Tab-separated table of C-alpha atoms in Angstrom:
chain	number	residue	atom	x	y	z
A	32	MET	CA	86.747	79.880	50.311
A	33	PRO	CA	83.324	80.530	52.355
A	34	GLN	CA	83.979	77.482	53.761
A	35	LEU	CA	87.081	78.284	55.602
A	36	GLN	CA	85.363	81.961	56.087
A	37	GLN	CA	82.792	79.694	58.308
A	38	ALA	CA	85.463	77.787	60.029
A	39	LEU	CA	86.878	81.259	61.104
A	40	TRP	CA	84.425	81.423	62.655
A	41	VAL	CA	83.932	79.260	64.413
A	42	LEU	CA	86.673	80.377	66.371
A	43	ALA	CA	85.114	83.615	67.215
A	44	ALA	CA	82.487	82.174	68.488
A	45	PHE	CA	84.230	79.716	70.491
A	46	SER	CA	86.125	82.488	72.608
A	47	SER	CA	82.954	83.047	74.706
A	48	VAL	CA	82.366	79.767	75.579
A	49	PHE	CA	84.992	79.948	78.705
A	50	GLY	CA	82.141	82.919	79.598
A	51	ARG	CA	78.641	80.838	78.815
A	52	GLN	CA	77.817	77.200	80.081
A	53	VAL	CA	76.045	75.875	77.010
A	54	PRO	CA	74.791	73.031	75.738
A	55	LEU	CA	75.928	69.115	75.676
A	56	ARG	CA	76.939	66.755	73.968
A	57	PHE	CA	80.912	65.328	74.752
A	58	GLU	CA	81.360	62.931	76.835
A	59	ALA	CA	84.960	62.392	78.288
A	60	GLU	CA	85.749	58.581	76.871
A	61	THR	CA	84.756	59.291	73.261
A	62	THR	CA	85.646	56.969	71.100
A	63	HIS	CA	85.401	59.333	67.642
A	64	TRP	CA	87.349	62.665	67.265
A	65	ASP	CA	84.144	63.703	64.952
A	66	LEU	CA	84.728	67.588	63.755
A	67	ASN	CA	81.289	68.888	63.490
A	68	ILE	CA	80.629	67.751	66.809
A	69	PRO	CA	81.187	70.388	69.640
A	70	VAL	CA	81.274	70.803	72.757
A	71	GLY	CA	78.493	71.882	74.732
A	72	GLY	CA	75.577	71.219	76.633
A	73	ASN	CA	76.074	71.342	81.019
A	74	SER	CA	79.347	71.035	80.658
A	75	THR	CA	81.507	72.549	83.158
A	76	ASN	CA	85.335	71.246	81.930
A	77	HIS	CA	86.116	74.405	81.067
A	78	LEU	CA	84.964	76.106	83.922
A	79	VAL	CA	87.176	74.633	85.864
A	80	PHE	CA	89.927	74.636	84.151
A	81	ASP	CA	89.881	78.103	84.026
A	82	THR	CA	88.971	79.095	87.557
A	83	VAL	CA	91.888	75.632	88.322
A	84	ASN	CA	94.332	77.967	85.582
A	85	SER	CA	93.650	81.336	88.160
A	86	LEU	CA	93.390	80.045	92.101
A	87	LEU	CA	95.149	82.582	94.023
A	88	GLN	CA	96.109	84.807	91.538
A	89	HIS	CA	94.554	88.535	91.850
A	90	TRP	CA	93.560	89.681	88.220
A	91	PRO	CA	91.774	86.592	86.852
A	92	ASN	CA	90.078	86.107	90.731
A	93	THR	CA	89.634	90.551	89.772
A	94	ARG	CA	88.074	91.390	86.737
A	95	TYR	CA	86.780	89.843	82.981
A	96	ARG	CA	87.129	91.814	79.869
A	97	ASN	CA	84.434	90.745	78.956
A	98	GLY	CA	81.185	91.497	79.853
A	99	GLY	CA	79.920	90.944	83.245
A	100	HIS	CA	77.637	92.663	85.827
A	101	LEU	CA	79.858	95.789	86.833
A	102	HIS	CA	80.168	97.043	90.698
A	103	ARG	CA	81.896	99.634	91.598
A	104	PHE	CA	84.436	99.429	95.377
A	105	ILE	CA	85.237	102.978	96.601
A	106	VAL	CA	89.663	103.340	97.499
A	107	ASN	CA	89.294	106.830	97.668
A	108	CYS	CA	88.285	107.097	94.268
A	109	PRO	CA	84.882	107.355	93.185
A	110	GLN	CA	86.156	106.706	90.634
A	111	THR	CA	87.000	103.183	90.532
A	112	HIS	CA	85.808	100.149	89.520
A	113	ILE	CA	86.129	96.118	89.618
A	114	ARG	CA	84.000	93.281	88.279
A	115	TYR	CA	84.236	90.531	91.090
A	116	TYR	CA	84.030	87.496	90.557
A	117	GLU	CA	81.973	84.893	92.878
A	118	GLY	CA	84.097	81.610	93.673
A	119	HIS	CA	83.372	78.450	92.702
A	120	SER	CA	86.421	76.279	94.439
A	121	ILE	CA	86.971	75.715	98.029
A	122	VAL	CA	90.915	73.974	98.220
A	123	PRO	CA	93.020	72.900	101.903
A	124	GLY	CA	96.175	73.881	101.845
A	125	ILE	CA	99.641	75.241	103.521
A	126	ILE	CA	101.154	78.181	104.289
A	127	PRO	CA	105.019	76.774	104.306
A	128	LEU	CA	107.133	77.378	107.641
A	129	GLY	CA	108.858	80.524	108.180
A	130	ASN	CA	106.869	83.021	106.104
A	131	VAL	CA	106.522	86.276	107.818
A	132	LEU	CA	102.597	87.330	108.136
A	133	TYR	CA	101.240	91.184	109.141
A	134	HIS	CA	98.792	92.397	111.510
A	135	GLY	CA	97.833	95.939	112.033
A	136	THR	CA	96.009	97.480	115.415
A	137	HIS	CA	94.912	99.919	118.364
A	138	SER	CA	96.772	97.284	120.322
A	139	PRO	CA	100.643	96.005	121.581
A	140	GLU	CA	98.681	93.065	122.139
A	141	VAL	CA	98.543	89.761	120.484
A	142	PRO	CA	95.244	88.984	119.032
A	143	THR	CA	93.633	86.829	122.242
A	144	VAL	CA	90.758	85.593	119.378
A	145	PRO	CA	90.891	84.781	115.931
A	146	GLU	CA	91.892	87.631	113.646
A	147	TRP	CA	93.194	88.967	110.297
A	148	LEU	CA	95.946	88.365	109.009
A	149	ALA	CA	97.563	90.679	105.488
A	150	THR	CA	100.615	88.368	103.520
A	151	ASP	CA	101.086	91.739	102.922
A	152	PRO	CA	102.459	94.708	105.169
A	153	GLU	CA	100.849	96.964	103.103
A	154	HIS	CA	97.419	95.240	103.488
A	155	SER	CA	97.888	95.701	106.986
A	156	TYR	CA	99.327	99.009	108.036
A	157	LEU	CA	96.132	100.242	106.002
A	158	PHE	CA	94.007	98.511	109.994
A	159	CYS	CA	96.888	100.200	111.549
A	160	ARG	CA	94.016	102.178	114.190
A	161	GLY	CA	95.854	105.150	116.788
A	162	SER	CA	95.189	108.579	116.778
A	163	LYS	CA	98.196	110.961	115.701
A	164	ASP	CA	99.232	111.383	120.007
A	165	THR	CA	98.973	107.192	120.646
A	166	GLY	CA	100.284	105.977	117.574
A	167	CYS	CA	99.127	101.953	116.082
A	168	TRP	CA	100.415	99.491	116.535
A	169	HIS	CA	101.556	97.070	114.137
A	170	HIS	CA	102.639	93.695	114.551
A	171	THR	CA	105.156	90.615	112.024
A	172	PHE	CA	104.022	87.414	113.183
A	173	VAL	CA	106.560	84.545	111.268
A	174	ALA	CA	104.668	81.596	110.664
A	175	THR	CA	106.978	77.713	113.278
A	176	ARG	CA	105.706	75.207	110.993
A	177	PRO	CA	103.169	74.305	107.890
A	178	LEU	CA	99.802	76.088	108.896
A	179	LYS	CA	97.863	74.664	107.512
A	180	ILE	CA	94.227	76.626	105.715
A	181	LEU	CA	91.747	75.998	104.236
A	182	TYR	CA	90.939	78.539	100.299
A	183	PHE	CA	88.129	80.098	99.129
A	184	ASP	CA	88.681	81.500	95.979
A	185	GLY	CA	87.467	84.138	93.973
A	186	SER	CA	87.320	87.405	95.348
A	187	SER	CA	86.212	85.693	98.670
A	188	ALA	CA	86.550	88.338	100.799
A	189	ALA	CA	85.098	91.209	99.458
A	190	LYS	CA	82.028	93.008	101.372
A	191	MET	CA	79.741	93.480	98.436
A	192	GLN	CA	76.941	92.004	97.345
A	193	GLY	CA	76.740	90.003	94.376
A	194	GLY	CA	77.920	86.506	95.417
A	195	PRO	CA	81.623	86.672	96.400
A	196	MET	CA	80.592	85.796	99.526
A	197	ASP	CA	78.779	82.432	98.222
A	198	SER	CA	81.431	79.729	99.233
A	199	GLN	CA	81.570	80.889	102.803
A	200	ASP	CA	77.879	81.394	103.705
A	201	ILE	CA	77.692	77.510	101.965
A	202	ILE	CA	79.958	76.057	104.275
A	203	LEU	CA	78.164	78.027	107.640
A	204	TRP	CA	74.622	78.122	106.991
A	205	GLY	CA	74.291	75.617	104.442
A	206	ALA	CA	71.950	78.787	102.117
A	207	VAL	CA	73.497	82.234	100.792
A	208	LYS	CA	73.483	84.936	103.310
A	209	PRO	CA	73.992	88.371	101.579
A	210	GLU	CA	71.685	89.859	105.061
A	211	TRP	CA	75.399	88.305	107.021
A	212	THR	CA	77.577	90.038	104.124
A	213	TRP	CA	79.211	92.476	106.912
A	214	GLU	CA	79.152	90.085	109.986
A	215	GLU	CA	83.155	90.052	109.261
A	216	ARG	CA	83.903	88.759	113.754
A	217	LYS	CA	80.491	87.176	113.240
A	218	ARG	CA	81.693	84.815	110.202
A	219	ILE	CA	85.795	84.706	111.608
A	220	ASP	CA	83.987	83.010	114.922
A	221	GLU	CA	82.239	80.448	113.364
A	222	LEU	CA	84.114	79.611	110.274
A	223	CYS	CA	87.550	78.799	112.987
A	224	THR	CA	85.319	77.355	115.466
A	225	TRP	CA	84.017	75.443	112.529
A	226	GLY	CA	87.515	74.350	111.138
A	227	LYS	CA	88.336	73.243	114.718
A	228	ARG	CA	87.896	69.927	114.120
A	229	TYR	CA	89.958	69.578	111.389
A	230	GLY	CA	92.259	71.003	112.706
A	231	LEU	CA	92.134	74.431	109.854
A	232	ASP	CA	94.710	76.914	111.513
A	233	GLY	CA	92.942	79.609	109.116
A	234	PHE	CA	90.943	81.206	105.675
A	235	VAL	CA	92.974	82.725	102.687
A	236	ARG	CA	90.860	85.228	101.665
A	237	MET	CA	90.819	88.106	98.174
A	238	GLU	CA	90.246	91.469	99.034
A	239	MET	CA	92.521	94.248	97.079
A	240	ASP	CA	94.704	91.896	99.029
A	241	PHE	CA	95.410	88.096	100.108
A	242	GLU	CA	94.354	87.561	103.943
A	243	ILE	CA	94.130	85.501	106.054
A	244	LEU	CA	91.311	84.453	108.501
A	245	TYR	CA	94.064	83.151	111.281
A	246	CYS	CA	92.037	81.234	114.984
A	247	ASP	CA	95.162	80.644	117.593
A	248	PHE	CA	97.908	83.293	117.592
A	249	LYS	CA	99.738	80.823	120.333
A	250	ASN	CA	99.495	78.580	118.013
A	251	GLY	CA	102.388	78.334	114.663
A	252	LEU	CA	102.789	81.671	115.008
A	253	GLN	CA	106.041	83.305	116.779
A	254	PRO	CA	106.050	87.327	116.710
A	255	VAL	CA	108.880	88.797	114.780
A	256	SER	CA	108.785	92.214	115.786
A	257	ARG	CA	105.855	94.348	117.623
A	258	LEU	CA	105.865	98.005	116.770
A	259	ASN	CA	104.701	101.736	117.605
A	260	LEU	CA	104.615	103.186	114.180
A	261	ALA	CA	103.288	106.506	113.266
A	262	SER	CA	99.367	106.466	112.859
A	263	PRO	CA	98.069	107.006	108.782
A	264	ILE	CA	94.755	108.053	110.036
A	265	ILE	CA	92.917	110.786	110.976
A	266	ASP	CA	88.638	111.228	111.757
A	267	LYS	CA	86.487	110.952	109.503
A	268	ARG	CA	85.468	107.814	107.936
A	269	PRO	CA	85.588	104.077	109.412
A	270	LEU	CA	87.572	102.247	107.805
A	271	PRO	CA	86.189	98.048	107.126
A	272	PRO	CA	86.071	95.373	109.300
A	273	GLY	CA	84.426	98.746	110.829
A	274	PRO	CA	84.849	101.529	113.864
A	275	ILE	CA	86.902	100.096	117.502
A	276	PRO	CA	84.689	101.087	120.240
A	277	GLY	CA	86.276	104.361	122.106
A	278	TYR	CA	88.472	105.169	119.176
A	279	PRO	CA	87.225	108.024	116.319
A	280	ILE	CA	85.881	106.968	113.001
A	281	THR	CA	88.514	106.946	111.003
A	282	THR	CA	89.647	107.634	107.345
A	283	LEU	CA	94.126	107.175	105.735
A	284	ASP	CA	96.545	110.709	105.660
A	285	ASP	CA	97.792	109.370	102.964
A	286	ASN	CA	96.075	111.709	99.984
A	287	GLY	CA	95.077	108.365	98.217
A	288	ARG	CA	98.453	107.318	98.071
A	289	LEU	CA	98.251	104.293	101.042
A	290	SER	CA	95.101	103.014	99.821
A	291	THR	CA	96.778	102.462	95.760
A	292	ALA	CA	99.728	100.834	97.262
A	293	VAL	CA	97.676	97.871	98.392
A	294	LEU	CA	96.579	97.124	95.562
A	295	GLU	CA	99.642	97.396	94.380
A	296	SER	CA	100.944	95.228	96.531
A	297	GLY	CA	97.335	93.104	95.797
A	298	SER	CA	98.906	93.353	91.744
A	299	TRP	CA	102.518	91.835	92.964
A	300	HIS	CA	99.934	88.893	92.534
A	301	ASN	CA	98.551	89.549	89.287
A	302	HIS	CA	98.933	86.289	87.705
A	303	TYR	CA	100.717	82.432	87.605
A	304	PRO	CA	102.358	81.530	89.970
A	305	GLY	CA	99.728	84.104	92.437
A	306	ASP	CA	100.539	84.554	95.582
A	307	PRO	CA	103.755	82.004	97.157
A	308	ARG	CA	103.343	82.010	100.611
A	309	VAL	CA	100.138	79.545	100.054
A	310	GLU	CA	100.644	75.993	98.815
A	311	LEU	CA	96.989	74.484	97.475
A	312	ASP	CA	96.729	70.191	97.478
A	313	LEU	CA	95.524	70.695	94.073
A	314	SER	CA	94.234	66.386	95.141
A	315	ARG	CA	92.365	67.425	97.697
A	316	LEU	CA	89.875	70.140	95.520
A	317	VAL	CA	85.751	71.427	95.925
A	318	SER	CA	84.030	73.172	93.250
A	319	PHE	CA	80.502	73.575	92.651
A	320	TYR	CA	80.877	73.571	89.628
A	321	ASP	CA	81.410	69.589	89.495
A	322	THR	CA	78.817	67.948	88.379
A	323	ASP	CA	78.603	65.714	89.978
A	324	LEU	CA	77.851	66.510	92.592
A	325	VAL	CA	76.435	70.221	92.263
A	326	SER	CA	73.464	69.275	89.509
A	327	SER	CA	70.710	71.663	91.465
A	328	LEU	CA	72.511	74.392	89.720
A	329	ILE	CA	73.097	74.158	85.803
A	330	PRO	CA	69.794	75.390	85.339
A	331	SER	CA	70.909	78.696	86.888
A	332	ARG	CA	73.332	78.756	84.205
A	333	LEU	CA	72.799	78.464	81.386
A	334	ASN	CA	73.874	79.956	78.745
A	335	GLN	CA	74.825	82.573	81.522
A	336	THR	CA	78.151	84.495	81.380
A	337	ARG	CA	80.269	84.304	83.426
A	338	PHE	CA	79.376	87.124	86.355
A	339	ALA	CA	75.762	84.856	86.337
A	340	HIS	CA	76.845	82.876	88.071
A	341	ARG	CA	75.750	82.444	91.510
A	342	LEU	CA	75.130	79.941	94.516
A	343	GLU	CA	71.614	81.367	96.045
A	344	ASN	CA	69.758	77.932	93.669
A	345	ILE	CA	71.513	75.337	95.448
A	346	SER	CA	69.844	72.334	96.540
A	347	SER	CA	69.814	71.058	100.338
A	348	HIS	CA	71.032	67.845	98.720
A	349	ASP	CA	74.064	69.256	97.176
A	350	VAL	CA	74.808	71.346	100.390
A	351	GLN	CA	75.170	67.668	101.850
A	352	ALA	CA	77.089	66.773	99.813
A	353	ILE	CA	79.928	69.617	98.859
A	354	MET	CA	80.045	69.597	103.202
A	355	LYS	CA	80.086	65.503	102.202
A	356	ALA	CA	83.656	66.556	99.694
A	357	VAL	CA	85.218	69.047	102.614
A	358	ASP	CA	84.918	66.514	104.995
A	359	ARG	CA	86.118	63.622	103.245
A	360	VAL	CA	89.294	66.056	102.122
A	361	LEU	CA	90.158	67.148	105.611
A	362	THR	CA	89.968	64.084	107.103
A	363	LYS	CA	91.522	61.328	105.232
A	364	PRO	CA	94.624	61.799	104.269
A	365	SER	CA	95.748	63.207	100.923
A	366	THR	CA	96.331	60.036	99.306
A	367	SER	CA	97.578	62.205	95.614
A	368	SER	CA	98.962	60.552	93.119
A	369	GLY	CA	101.569	62.358	92.539
A	370	ILE	CA	100.185	64.545	89.047
A	371	ASP	CA	101.721	67.950	88.699
A	372	TRP	CA	98.069	69.327	88.200
A	373	ARG	CA	99.467	73.181	88.468
A	374	GLY	CA	102.079	72.371	85.921
A	375	LEU	CA	100.087	70.745	83.840
A	376	PHE	CA	97.012	73.606	83.338
A	377	ARG	CA	100.067	75.924	83.324
A	378	VAL	CA	101.333	73.458	79.476
A	379	ILE	CA	97.831	73.648	78.080
A	380	THR	CA	97.125	78.015	78.636
A	381	LEU	CA	101.067	78.515	77.847
A	382	ARG	CA	100.893	76.175	74.423
A	383	TYR	CA	96.744	78.628	73.114
A	384	ALA	CA	96.083	81.175	74.879
A	385	GLU	CA	98.591	84.164	73.798
A	386	ARG	CA	97.985	82.478	70.626
A	387	LEU	CA	93.571	81.952	70.454
A	388	GLU	CA	93.995	85.664	71.785
A	389	VAL	CA	96.352	86.648	68.624
A	390	MET	CA	93.592	84.662	66.322
A	391	GLN	CA	91.517	86.495	67.665
A	392	HIS	CA	92.510	90.077	67.303
A	393	TYR	CA	93.270	89.019	62.762
A	394	LEU	CA	89.231	88.463	62.657
A	395	ASN	CA	88.384	90.975	64.571
A	396	ALA	CA	90.758	93.421	62.422
A	397	SER	CA	89.341	92.551	59.714
A	398	GLU	CA	85.782	93.136	60.249
A	399	THR	CA	85.915	96.418	62.880
A	400	GLU	CA	89.154	97.976	61.915
A	401	THR	CA	90.402	99.532	58.889
A	402	THR	CA	92.463	97.378	56.799
A	403	SER	CA	94.152	97.211	54.146
A	404	ARG	CA	94.415	93.527	54.282
A	405	THR	CA	91.934	91.325	52.157
A	406	SER	CA	90.310	88.775	53.436
A	407	LEU	CA	92.569	85.513	52.246
A	408	GLU	CA	95.367	87.998	53.565
A	409	VAL	CA	93.721	87.592	57.194
A	410	ALA	CA	93.326	83.991	56.764
A	411	ASP	CA	96.653	83.824	55.345
A	412	LEU	CA	97.725	85.186	59.251
A	413	VAL	CA	95.744	83.190	61.224
A	414	LEU	CA	96.548	79.976	58.650
A	415	GLN	CA	100.472	80.728	60.353
A	416	GLU	CA	99.199	80.451	63.798
A	417	LEU	CA	97.754	77.675	62.823
A	418	ARG	CA	100.041	76.048	61.560
A	419	VAL	CA	102.789	76.343	64.328
A	420	MET	CA	99.513	74.533	67.116
A	421	LEU	CA	99.078	71.967	64.397
A	422	ALA	CA	103.005	71.397	63.935
A	423	PRO	CA	103.182	68.311	66.747
A	424	TYR	CA	100.319	66.518	65.097
A	425	ILE	CA	99.947	66.641	61.332
A	426	LEU	CA	101.353	63.197	60.035
A	427	HIS	CA	103.098	63.062	57.201
A	428	SER	CA	100.696	60.141	56.357
A	429	VAL	CA	97.177	62.562	56.945
A	430	VAL	CA	96.311	63.671	53.180
A	431	PRO	CA	92.841	64.489	52.110
A	432	THR	CA	90.165	63.002	50.274
A	433	PRO	CA	89.401	63.259	46.871
A	434	SER	CA	86.641	65.913	46.000
A	435	GLY	CA	83.864	63.473	45.452
A	436	LEU	CA	84.673	61.538	48.734
A	437	ARG	CA	85.036	64.382	51.633
A	438	THR	CA	83.373	63.201	54.449
A	439	GLY	CA	83.832	66.309	57.251
A	440	ASN	CA	87.143	66.288	57.688
A	441	SER	CA	87.681	62.792	58.581
A	442	TRP	CA	90.533	62.795	57.594
A	443	ALA	CA	91.853	64.989	60.048
A	444	SER	CA	90.272	63.214	62.928
A	445	PRO	CA	93.744	61.845	63.253
A	446	VAL	CA	95.188	65.711	63.827
A	447	PHE	CA	91.986	66.352	65.803
A	448	ARG	CA	93.175	63.227	68.386
A	449	HIS	CA	97.224	63.592	68.894
A	450	CYS	CA	96.100	67.415	69.566
A	451	ALA	CA	93.239	66.260	72.027
A	452	THR	CA	95.323	63.334	74.469
A	453	THR	CA	98.889	63.840	73.731
A	454	HIS	CA	98.583	65.514	76.959
A	455	THR	CA	96.736	63.362	78.685
A	456	ASP	CA	96.689	59.354	77.525
A	457	PHE	CA	98.825	58.847	79.928
A	458	ILE	CA	97.228	59.471	83.343
A	459	THR	CA	94.240	58.680	82.073
A	460	SER	CA	95.706	54.450	82.013
A	461	ILE	CA	96.407	55.266	85.224
A	462	SER	CA	93.499	56.690	86.565
A	463	PHE	CA	91.996	53.741	88.800
A	464	ALA	CA	94.187	56.121	91.235
A	465	LEU	CA	93.353	59.755	90.545
A	466	THR	CA	91.203	61.284	94.295
A	467	PRO	CA	87.654	61.863	92.719
A	468	SER	CA	89.330	65.792	93.022
A	469	GLU	CA	92.377	64.405	90.843
A	470	LYS	CA	88.960	63.111	88.078
A	471	LEU	CA	87.243	66.075	87.983
A	472	LEU	CA	91.592	68.344	87.825
A	473	LEU	CA	91.555	65.393	84.594
A	474	LYS	CA	88.085	66.081	83.119
A	475	ALA	CA	88.176	69.270	83.152
A	476	ILE	CA	91.549	69.100	81.425
A	477	GLN	CA	90.230	66.712	78.447
A	478	GLY	CA	87.274	68.177	77.383
A	479	THR	CA	88.855	71.457	77.227
A	480	ASN	CA	92.097	71.126	75.221
A	481	ARG	CA	89.004	68.498	73.207
A	482	GLU	CA	87.412	72.268	71.741
A	483	ILE	CA	90.656	73.496	71.983
A	484	CYS	CA	91.963	70.510	69.011
A	485	ARG	CA	87.943	70.848	67.708
A	486	VAL	CA	88.336	74.635	65.962
A	487	VAL	CA	92.019	73.982	65.976
A	488	VAL	CA	92.325	71.211	63.531
A	489	LYS	CA	88.362	72.136	61.886
A	490	ILE	CA	89.624	75.317	60.497
A	491	TRP	CA	93.362	74.722	59.235
A	492	ALA	CA	91.593	71.423	57.284
A	493	GLU	CA	89.110	73.373	55.899
A	494	ALA	CA	92.044	75.414	54.720
A	495	VAL	CA	93.618	72.836	53.396
A	496	GLU	CA	90.663	71.581	51.908
A	497	GLU	CA	90.358	75.000	49.740
A	498	GLY	CA	94.428	75.212	48.918
A	499	LEU	CA	95.535	77.793	50.911
A	500	ASP	CA	98.288	75.878	53.115
A	501	PRO	CA	101.186	76.488	51.180
A	502	ALA	CA	103.096	73.849	53.086
A	503	LEU	CA	100.880	71.694	52.106
A	504	ALA	CA	98.349	72.239	49.150
A	505	ALA	CA	101.144	70.772	46.102
A	506	TYR	CA	101.573	67.955	48.474
A	507	LYS	CA	98.470	67.101	49.047
A	508	SER	CA	97.535	67.526	45.350
A	509	ARG	CA	99.167	65.593	43.988
A	510	ASN	CA	98.343	63.341	46.391
A	511	MET	CA	94.658	63.497	46.004
A	512	SER	CA	95.446	62.631	42.243
A	513	CYS	CA	97.309	59.662	42.679
A	514	ARG	CA	94.376	58.460	45.122
A	515	CYS	CA	92.064	58.827	42.460
A	516	GLN	CA	93.463	57.814	39.764
A	517	ASN	CA	93.768	54.688	41.630
A	518	MET	CA	90.681	54.668	42.298
A	519	GLY	CA	90.238	54.328	38.433
């Protein structure tokens, strides 16, 4: 029983792995399946996995439930708290033909300089500027061809200190520039100038909802409507990106409802699949968590929570490496292997995420809540979840070694191996056909799936050895007895 209890605590501890960079001994080309060798070190496999699995989803790019630096963003509500997440991924993509986009402004004219587009009208209407007498102007556009974009993940449009704009700063200026956080006109103009060489139409970012920094409104867009709407504002407070010369400082005349409508429309994209109007090419993803590309950030992330991961300490050498990688993915034609990476990441998540959370609930409840359950009853509940997860991999021939010959659960290694490799064995065999970005994705899946399987199989193996698996206890006991007789 003590061994099982120790193994159960491994699962509780494992939950912290996804928020930290921890010591590493695991290599991608693992040739042995020792259940006692954990992931660790400078591995960022789990961070890449979590990032990719969260792309274009509002909630995971905004708030985490476990710890971190708490920032406050006030939208007509002093008690609104949002935890912003610093993005580490840059991903090319498109906005497909026929998608409708929105722009709120003070002018009836189509913008002749780079400006902001919203994916939802609730967002753009906040920027519909004008007096009560004149009203405001709300433009609707449609994409007349696939629009070529670059996506910055995280809360990349959150105009605040703490890192949400780090990756944009690196691309534009080669270093983090917190003093330019509110220089949105400078940022959009320089991003569009930089992106022109790559034929980029715009840049996708996220704050309360998703937005596009669009470079040339005469290229790729067609007006759908230009409406003079009732103005939503009264005199008082400026709205970002700042007051417009010749127009009064303003605030919303809505008792907060228009502001909460933006949060509502953003929440439509909270979870998978995220905002469906943007299609990302994961075979060209560039990540600051790629330690082969960016090694200088390893020391500053070690044993830090996710919220402490910044790009401030990146070396000039690694900045050059990132810029070369971005240049490569934006200039060379896509040579994707055709693997459905998004689907594969989703499959792994669906198989384990909720079940691991249920197991963690059982374990935490047994320690922190008044409960009538005994330790054995908690162990039984956990074991049921383990059996469900591992059923496709528990071989008929897998048998625990006799008590005197146990070698660290090695009898369960075949279960571990099948659990960890089923989804990736074929892809590994064609790794020569993968892009550098796809190799990073494969490594992230391998490392994350392997550690999940290692912990889950180890707990299950301890339970079996303690005779706590009713489906296997008698069968295993008979086999162990036969083995001992044969050895005698």
